[in-house]
Coordinates of C-alpha atoms in Angstrom, one line a residue:
M1 CA 39.9 53.1 -117.1
S2 CA 36.7 53.6 -114.9
R3 CA 38.6 53.0 -111.7
G4 CA 41.3 55.5 -112.9
L5 CA 38.8 58.2 -113.3
S6 CA 37.0 57.4 -110.1
T7 CA 40.1 57.6 -108.2
T8 CA 40.9 60.8 -109.7
A9 CA 37.4 62.4 -108.9
D10 CA 37.8 61.2 -105.3
V11 CA 41.2 63.2 -104.9
L12 CA 39.6 66.2 -106.6
V13 CA 36.7 65.8 -104.4
C14 CA 39.1 65.7 -101.4
L15 CA 41.2 68.4 -102.5
V16 CA 37.8 70.8 -102.8
L17 CA 37.0 69.9 -99.2
V18 CA 40.2 70.6 -97.9
S19 CA 40.3 73.9 -99.5
A20 CA 36.9 74.9 -98.5
A21 CA 38.0 73.9 -95.0
A22 CA 41.1 75.7 -94.8
T23 CA 39.1 78.9 -96.6
T24 CA 36.6 78.6 -93.7
L25 CA 39.2 78.7 -90.9
A26 CA 40.7 81.6 -92.7
L27 CA 37.7 83.5 -92.5
P28 CA 38.0 86.5 -89.7
T29 CA 36.1 86.1 -86.6
T30 CA 34.1 89.2 -85.4
P31 CA 35.6 90.0 -81.7
A32 CA 33.1 89.8 -78.9
Q33 CA 31.5 93.2 -77.9
P34 CA 32.7 94.3 -74.7
P35 CA 29.8 94.7 -72.3
D36 CA 28.1 98.0 -71.9
A37 CA 26.4 99.3 -68.9
D38 CA 25.6 102.9 -69.9
A39 CA 22.5 102.0 -71.8
A40 CA 21.0 100.2 -69.0
A41 CA 21.5 103.2 -66.7
T42 CA 20.1 105.3 -69.2
V43 CA 17.0 103.2 -69.4
V44 CA 16.7 103.1 -65.8
E45 CA 17.0 106.8 -65.3
R46 CA 14.7 107.9 -68.0
T47 CA 12.1 105.1 -68.2
T48 CA 8.9 105.9 -66.3
T49 CA 6.3 103.3 -65.0
D50 CA 3.3 102.6 -62.6
I51 CA 3.5 100.0 -59.7
E52 CA 0.7 98.4 -58.4
Y53 CA 1.2 96.6 -55.1
R54 CA -0.3 95.5 -51.6
L55 CA 0.9 96.6 -48.2
V56 CA 2.1 93.6 -45.8
A57 CA -0.1 94.1 -42.8
P58 CA 1.8 93.9 -39.3
A59 CA 1.7 90.9 -37.5
G60 CA -1.8 90.2 -35.9
E61 CA -3.4 92.5 -38.1
H62 CA -6.3 91.5 -40.7
A63 CA -7.1 94.4 -42.8
P64 CA -8.8 93.5 -45.9
K65 CA -6.8 93.4 -48.9
S66 CA -8.4 95.9 -50.7
M67 CA -7.6 98.5 -48.2
R68 CA -4.0 97.7 -48.5
D69 CA -3.9 98.3 -52.2
R70 CA -1.6 101.1 -53.5
R71 CA -0.3 102.5 -56.4
A72 CA 3.1 104.5 -57.4
S73 CA 4.6 106.2 -60.3
G74 CA 7.8 107.3 -61.2
R75 CA 11.1 106.7 -63.2
L76 CA 12.7 103.4 -62.4
S77 CA 15.6 105.0 -60.7
S78 CA 13.4 106.9 -58.3
L79 CA 11.2 103.8 -57.6
L80 CA 14.4 101.7 -57.1
A81 CA 15.9 104.1 -54.9
R82 CA 12.5 104.5 -52.7
S83 CA 12.8 100.6 -52.3
A84 CA 16.0 100.8 -50.9
V85 CA 14.7 103.4 -48.2
R86 CA 11.7 101.1 -47.5
N87 CA 13.9 98.3 -46.9
A88 CA 15.7 100.1 -44.5
T89 CA 17.5 98.0 -41.5
V90 CA 19.1 99.0 -38.2
D91 CA 21.9 97.1 -37.0
G92 CA 21.4 94.6 -39.9
R93 CA 17.7 94.2 -38.8
Q94 CA 14.8 95.2 -41.2
L95 CA 12.3 97.9 -39.9
T96 CA 9.2 96.6 -41.3
H97 CA 8.5 94.0 -44.1
T98 CA 5.3 96.3 -44.9
S99 CA 6.7 97.4 -48.4
D100 CA 7.9 94.0 -49.3
E101 CA 5.6 93.7 -52.2
F102 CA 6.1 97.1 -53.4
E103 CA 10.1 96.4 -53.5
R104 CA 9.4 93.1 -55.5
R105 CA 7.4 94.8 -58.2
V106 CA 9.9 97.5 -58.7
A107 CA 12.3 95.0 -59.0
A108 CA 10.2 93.2 -61.6
A109 CA 9.7 96.5 -63.3
V110 CA 13.9 97.1 -63.6
V111 CA 14.5 93.6 -64.7
N112 CA 11.7 93.9 -67.7
A113 CA 13.0 97.2 -68.9
T114 CA 16.7 96.4 -68.9
A115 CA 18.6 93.8 -71.1
P116 CA 19.6 90.2 -70.2
R117 CA 22.8 89.9 -68.1
T118 CA 22.1 93.3 -66.0
Q119 CA 22.0 94.1 -62.4
V120 CA 20.9 97.3 -60.8
V121 CA 21.5 97.8 -57.3
A122 CA 20.2 100.9 -55.2
R123 CA 22.2 101.6 -52.1
W124 CA 21.2 104.2 -49.5
R125 CA 23.2 104.8 -46.3
P126 CA 23.8 108.4 -44.5
F127 CA 27.5 108.0 -44.5
P128 CA 29.7 105.0 -44.6
G129 CA 29.6 103.1 -41.3
A130 CA 26.2 104.1 -40.3
A131 CA 24.3 101.5 -38.4
I132 CA 21.1 102.4 -40.5
G133 CA 20.6 102.2 -44.0
G134 CA 18.8 100.2 -46.9
T135 CA 19.8 98.2 -50.1
A136 CA 17.5 97.1 -53.1
A137 CA 18.4 94.7 -56.0
A138 CA 16.8 94.1 -59.2
G139 CA 18.6 91.2 -61.5
P140 CA 20.9 88.5 -60.7
V141 CA 24.3 88.5 -59.7
P142 CA 27.1 88.5 -62.3
P143 CA 29.0 85.3 -62.7
A144 CA 32.5 85.2 -61.0
D145 CA 34.2 84.6 -64.5
A146 CA 32.3 87.2 -66.5
T147 CA 33.6 90.3 -67.9
V148 CA 31.5 93.1 -66.2
A149 CA 30.9 96.6 -66.9
S150 CA 29.6 98.9 -64.5
Q151 CA 28.1 102.7 -63.9
T152 CA 27.3 104.7 -61.1
R153 CA 24.5 107.1 -60.9
R154 CA 23.0 108.9 -58.1
V155 CA 19.5 109.7 -57.3
A156 CA 19.6 113.2 -55.5
T157 CA 17.2 114.1 -53.0
A158 CA 16.5 117.7 -51.8
G159 CA 19.1 120.2 -50.2
E160 CA 22.8 119.3 -49.7
P161 CA 23.6 117.6 -46.6
R162 CA 27.5 118.3 -46.9
R163 CA 27.1 122.2 -47.1
Q164 CA 24.8 122.1 -44.2
A165 CA 27.0 119.7 -42.2
S166 CA 30.2 121.6 -43.1
R167 CA 28.8 124.5 -41.5
A168 CA 27.6 122.6 -38.4
A169 CA 31.2 121.2 -38.1
E170 CA 32.9 124.6 -37.9
D171 CA 30.1 125.7 -34.9
F172 CA 29.4 122.2 -33.2
G173 CA 32.1 119.8 -34.4
Y174 CA 31.1 116.5 -34.6
A175 CA 27.9 116.9 -32.5
G176 CA 26.6 119.4 -35.3
V177 CA 27.3 116.8 -38.2
A178 CA 25.7 114.3 -36.6
A179 CA 22.7 116.3 -36.1
V180 CA 22.4 117.2 -39.5
A181 CA 22.8 113.4 -40.7
A182 CA 20.1 112.4 -38.0
S183 CA 17.7 114.9 -39.2
R184 CA 18.0 114.1 -42.8
T185 CA 17.6 110.2 -41.8
T186 CA 14.6 110.8 -39.6
E187 CA 13.2 113.1 -42.6
R188 CA 13.7 110.3 -44.8
L189 CA 12.3 107.5 -43.0
W190 CA 9.5 109.0 -41.0
P191 CA 8.4 112.0 -43.3
P192 CA 6.8 114.4 -40.7
T193 CA 4.1 115.7 -42.8
G194 CA 3.1 112.1 -44.2
M195 CA 3.4 110.2 -40.8
Q196 CA 1.0 112.8 -39.0
N197 CA -1.5 112.4 -42.0
A198 CA -1.2 108.8 -41.8
L199 CA -1.5 108.5 -37.7
A200 CA -4.6 110.6 -38.3
A201 CA -5.8 108.4 -41.1
D202 CA -8.5 105.6 -40.8
Y203 CA -7.7 102.0 -40.4
P204 CA -5.3 100.4 -41.5
T205 CA -3.4 103.1 -42.7
D206 CA -2.9 104.7 -38.8
R207 CA -2.1 101.3 -37.9
L208 CA 0.7 100.9 -40.3
A209 CA 2.2 103.9 -39.3
V210 CA 1.8 103.2 -35.8
A211 CA 3.8 99.9 -36.6
R212 CA 6.4 101.5 -38.2
Y213 CA 7.0 103.9 -35.1
E214 CA 6.8 101.0 -32.8
A215 CA 9.3 98.9 -35.0
A216 CA 11.8 102.0 -35.0
G217 CA 11.5 102.6 -31.3
R218 CA 12.3 98.9 -30.8
H219 CA 15.2 98.6 -33.1
L220 CA 16.7 102.1 -31.9
G221 CA 16.1 101.5 -27.8
V222 CA 13.8 104.4 -27.5
S223 CA 10.2 104.6 -26.3
V224 CA 7.8 106.2 -28.7
E225 CA 4.6 104.7 -27.4
D226 CA 3.0 107.8 -25.8
A227 CA 3.8 110.3 -28.6
V228 CA 2.4 107.7 -31.0
A229 CA -0.6 107.2 -28.9
A230 CA -1.1 110.7 -28.9
R231 CA -0.9 110.7 -32.8
N232 CA 1.9 113.4 -32.6
A233 CA 4.5 112.4 -35.3
T234 CA 6.5 115.7 -34.1
A235 CA 7.0 114.5 -30.7
A236 CA 7.8 110.7 -31.9
N237 CA 10.5 112.2 -34.7
S238 CA 12.2 114.2 -32.0
R239 CA 12.8 110.9 -30.0
L240 CA 14.1 109.0 -32.7
R241 CA 16.1 112.1 -34.0
E242 CA 18.0 112.5 -30.9
T243 CA 18.6 108.8 -30.4
L244 CA 19.9 108.7 -33.9
Q245 CA 22.2 111.8 -33.3
R246 CA 24.0 110.3 -30.3
R247 CA 24.7 107.1 -32.1
Y248 CA 25.8 108.8 -35.2
E249 CA 28.1 111.4 -33.1
T250 CA 29.9 108.3 -31.8
K251 CA 30.4 106.7 -34.9
L252 CA 31.5 109.8 -36.7
R253 CA 34.3 110.5 -33.7
E254 CA 35.4 106.6 -34.4
R255 CA 35.4 106.8 -38.1
F256 CA 36.8 110.3 -39.3
D257 CA 39.7 111.9 -38.3
S258 CA 37.9 115.6 -38.0
P259 CA 34.5 116.9 -38.0
Q260 CA 35.0 118.5 -41.5
A261 CA 35.8 115.1 -42.9
A262 CA 32.8 113.8 -41.4
A263 CA 30.9 116.4 -43.0
R264 CA 32.3 115.5 -46.3
A265 CA 31.3 112.0 -46.0
L266 CA 27.6 112.3 -45.7
Q267 CA 25.8 110.9 -48.4
P268 CA 23.4 113.3 -50.5
G269 CA 21.1 110.5 -51.9
V270 CA 20.8 107.1 -53.2
T271 CA 23.4 105.5 -55.3
L272 CA 22.6 103.4 -58.3
V273 CA 25.2 100.6 -59.4
V274 CA 24.1 99.3 -62.8
R275 CA 26.5 96.1 -64.0
R276 CA 26.0 94.5 -67.5
W277 CA 28.1 91.3 -68.3
S278 CA 29.1 89.3 -71.6
A279 CA 27.3 86.1 -72.2

């Protein structure tokens, strides 16, 4: 009798377990939410922060660290855009490494402000195909098999180069468009007032400005030594701009079917690409 009751109980327990398992398997599962890059883009555009960093001394210079300490404030989007410009390269070669720590600190601030599995990349280039440009990235590269959402935003700058370039295209063709692009590039990389003040400043600020001009001259194949020795930023910028204009005109003629098409291709600011992916 006892053995029969035990067998019956075992059967009942087995049925209960099977039923519970079936019930569990039958429960609906919540679908995984697709990644959303819009929220991260909004954070980058709206969050402001302060960045403390130290300029990297040129090779052979031994300026005290305290004399190279700097501070920058602004929205994360603007700071990352500034990093892209400071990280400028000519024909793939970086102009200077003076702002390397600034770029690292800005990237870390962006990563800390955004959710995991997020990457933000800032890209600056005067026009597609230009030999000069810059990139700054914050966050890891998404895995190849991940589902990735992206948002593209633009950090605008003063003025609208396409409108100005369009008028120049009508009057002077490719040369006019190249002149507009070269002027804006020069103003962005070597802002005349800022560079003039830096050349006239005390050590090491003056030496950092000289090193930036010298690097530009080497990479672009133009001499700016006498202009820099005279502490004349206007003259140095003029030579850099003329060299860029010649190079830009050649590239614009190769790449675009008409001066108007070249004018429309000028980039008005820095592009931010925000990518977010699923776990």
